[in-house]
Amino acid sequence: MRLALYRPDIHLNVAALMRHCACLDVPLDIIGPTGFVWDEAKVKRVVMDYEQHLDYTRHESWQAFMAQRQGRLVLFTTKATQGYTEFAYRPDDILLMGRESAGVPPSVHAAVDAAVTIKMRQGPRSLNLAMAAAMAVGEGLRQTQGAS
């Protein structure tokens, strides 16, 4: 299982998810361009020594990511109707999260193999990216290898 972030806007969310993925041994794909200036020194400072435990790849574009992609692409979106806990995950799945500010464009929606949602109450637009991704990874791991 992998986590992929499509053009993330907020560096603190990316840093939190880098640490999350390092701790859970989940590879991370960061699909650019990001909404912030990527600075390796700042990343290392925020992620601290967790980076040595992290398998992550930065992709310059959606096209570059798709050219290297291996596995089923599962998009987490407010536009889906199937709940994320009702979906049957596989170990080779790539859990894709959209941008904090805009989600993903229609072309990305069209390219995924499945779309799921984290069901919420009426009113709020969406969850924080890092929180939603943590929930997604937790459920995916629970189904495919058990949660500890």
CSV table of C-alpha atoms in Angstrom, one decimal:
chain,number,residue,atom,x,y,z
A,1,MET,CA,0.0,0.0,0.0
A,2,ARG,CA,1.2,3.5,-0.8
A,3,LEU,CA,-0.1,7.0,-0.1
A,4,ALA,CA,0.0,9.6,-2.8
A,5,LEU,CA,-0.5,13.4,-2.4
A,6,TYR,CA,-1.7,15.3,-5.5
A,7,ARG,CA,-0.1,18.7,-5.6
A,8,PRO,CA,-0.3,19.4,-1.9
A,9,ASP,CA,-0.7,23.0,-0.8
A,10,ILE,CA,0.4,23.0,2.8
A,11,HIS,CA,3.9,21.9,3.8
A,12,LEU,CA,3.0,21.1,7.4
A,13,ASN,CA,0.5,18.5,6.2
A,14,VAL,CA,3.1,16.9,4.0
A,15,ALA,CA,5.6,16.9,6.9
A,16,ALA,CA,3.1,15.2,9.2
A,17,LEU,CA,2.3,12.6,6.6
A,18,MET,CA,5.9,11.9,5.9
A,19,ARG,CA,6.3,11.1,9.6
A,20,HIS,CA,3.1,9.1,9.6
A,21,CYS,CA,4.2,7.0,6.6
A,22,ALA,CA,7.7,6.5,8.1
A,23,CYS,CA,6.2,5.1,11.4
A,24,LEU,CA,3.8,2.8,9.6
A,25,ASP,CA,6.2,1.7,6.8
A,26,VAL,CA,3.9,3.1,4.0
A,27,PRO,CA,5.7,4.5,1.0
A,28,LEU,CA,4.7,8.1,0.0
A,29,ASP,CA,4.4,9.7,-3.4
A,30,ILE,CA,4.4,13.5,-3.6
A,31,ILE,CA,3.0,14.7,-6.9
A,32,GLY,CA,4.1,18.2,-7.9
A,33,PRO,CA,4.1,20.9,-8.4
A,34,THR,CA,3.5,21.6,-4.7
A,35,GLY,CA,1.7,24.8,-3.5
A,36,PHE,CA,4.8,25.7,-1.6
A,37,VAL,CA,8.5,25.9,-2.3
A,38,TRP,CA,10.1,22.5,-1.7
A,39,ASP,CA,13.2,23.1,0.4
A,40,GLU,CA,15.1,19.9,1.3
A,41,ALA,CA,16.8,21.5,4.4
A,42,LYS,CA,13.4,22.6,5.8
A,43,VAL,CA,11.9,19.1,5.0
A,44,LYS,CA,14.7,17.4,6.9
A,45,ARG,CA,14.3,19.8,9.8
A,46,VAL,CA,10.6,19.2,10.1
A,47,VAL,CA,10.7,15.5,9.5
A,48,MET,CA,13.7,15.1,11.8
A,49,ASP,CA,15.3,11.7,11.9
A,50,TYR,CA,12.1,10.0,10.6
A,51,GLU,CA,13.3,10.6,7.0
A,52,GLN,CA,15.7,7.7,7.4
A,53,HIS,CA,12.7,5.4,7.9
A,54,LEU,CA,10.7,6.9,5.0
A,55,ASP,CA,10.4,5.6,1.4
A,56,TYR,CA,9.2,8.6,-0.5
A,57,THR,CA,9.3,9.7,-4.1
A,58,ARG,CA,8.7,13.2,-5.5
A,59,HIS,CA,7.2,13.3,-8.9
A,60,GLU,CA,7.4,16.6,-11.0
A,61,SER,CA,3.9,16.1,-12.4
A,62,TRP,CA,0.8,13.9,-12.6
A,63,GLN,CA,2.1,12.5,-15.9
A,64,ALA,CA,5.5,11.6,-14.3
A,65,PHE,CA,3.6,9.8,-11.4
A,66,MET,CA,1.4,7.9,-13.8
A,67,ALA,CA,4.3,6.8,-15.9
A,68,GLN,CA,5.8,5.1,-12.8
A,69,ARG,CA,2.6,4.0,-11.1
A,70,GLN,CA,2.1,0.4,-10.2
A,71,GLY,CA,-1.1,-0.7,-8.5
A,72,ARG,CA,-4.7,0.3,-8.2
A,73,LEU,CA,-5.4,4.0,-7.8
A,74,VAL,CA,-8.0,4.8,-5.1
A,75,LEU,CA,-9.0,8.4,-4.9
A,76,PHE,CA,-10.4,9.9,-1.6
A,77,THR,CA,-12.9,12.6,-2.6
A,78,THR,CA,-15.9,14.3,-1.3
A,79,LYS,CA,-17.5,13.6,-4.7
A,80,ALA,CA,-17.7,9.8,-4.2
A,81,THR,CA,-20.6,8.0,-2.7
A,82,GLN,CA,-18.9,4.8,-1.5
A,83,GLY,CA,-17.6,5.1,2.1
A,84,TYR,CA,-14.0,4.4,2.6
A,85,THR,CA,-14.7,1.7,5.2
A,86,GLU,CA,-17.0,-0.1,2.8
A,87,PHE,CA,-14.3,-0.5,0.2
A,88,ALA,CA,-12.2,-3.6,-0.1
A,89,TYR,CA,-8.5,-2.6,-0.2
A,90,ARG,CA,-5.6,-4.6,-1.7
A,91,PRO,CA,-2.0,-4.5,-0.6
A,92,ASP,CA,-0.9,-2.9,-3.9
A,93,ASP,CA,-3.4,0.0,-3.7
A,94,ILE,CA,-2.2,3.6,-4.0
A,95,LEU,CA,-4.4,5.9,-1.8
A,96,LEU,CA,-4.6,9.2,-3.6
A,97,MET,CA,-5.4,12.5,-1.8
A,98,GLY,CA,-6.2,15.7,-3.6
A,99,ARG,CA,-5.1,19.2,-3.0
A,100,GLU,CA,-6.2,20.9,0.2
A,101,SER,CA,-7.6,23.9,-1.8
A,102,ALA,CA,-9.2,22.2,-4.8
A,103,GLY,CA,-9.1,18.4,-4.7
A,104,VAL,CA,-8.2,16.9,-8.1
A,105,PRO,CA,-9.3,18.0,-11.6
A,106,PRO,CA,-11.7,15.9,-13.7
A,107,SER,CA,-8.9,14.4,-15.7
A,108,VAL,CA,-7.5,12.8,-12.5
A,109,HIS,CA,-11.0,11.6,-11.5
A,110,ALA,CA,-11.2,9.9,-14.9
A,111,ALA,CA,-7.9,8.2,-14.4
A,112,VAL,CA,-8.5,6.5,-11.1
A,113,ASP,CA,-9.6,2.9,-10.6
A,114,ALA,CA,-11.9,3.7,-7.7
A,115,ALA,CA,-13.2,6.6,-5.7
A,116,VAL,CA,-14.3,6.6,-2.0
A,117,THR,CA,-15.3,9.2,0.6
A,118,ILE,CA,-15.0,9.7,4.3
A,119,LYS,CA,-18.6,10.3,5.2
A,120,MET,CA,-19.1,13.4,7.2
A,121,ARG,CA,-22.0,15.4,8.6
A,122,GLN,CA,-23.7,18.0,6.4
A,123,GLY,CA,-22.1,21.5,6.4
A,124,PRO,CA,-18.3,21.2,6.6
A,125,ARG,CA,-16.5,21.0,3.3
A,126,SER,CA,-13.8,18.5,4.1
A,127,LEU,CA,-11.4,17.2,6.7
A,128,ASN,CA,-7.8,18.3,7.0
A,129,LEU,CA,-5.6,16.5,4.5
A,130,ALA,CA,-3.3,14.9,7.1
A,131,MET,CA,-6.2,13.7,9.2
A,132,ALA,CA,-8.1,12.2,6.2
A,133,ALA,CA,-4.9,10.5,4.9
A,134,ALA,CA,-4.2,9.1,8.3
A,135,MET,CA,-7.7,7.6,8.4
A,136,ALA,CA,-7.3,6.2,4.9
A,137,VAL,CA,-4.0,4.6,5.6
A,138,GLY,CA,-5.3,3.2,8.9
A,139,GLU,CA,-8.3,1.5,7.2
A,140,GLY,CA,-6.2,0.3,4.3
A,141,LEU,CA,-3.7,-1.3,6.6
A,142,ARG,CA,-6.4,-2.7,8.9
A,143,GLN,CA,-7.9,-4.5,6.0
A,144,THR,CA,-4.7,-5.7,4.3
A,145,GLN,CA,-2.5,-6.6,7.2
A,146,GLY,CA,-4.3,-5.9,10.4
A,147,ALA,CA,-3.9,-2.9,12.7
A,148,SER,CA,-1.9,-3.1,15.9
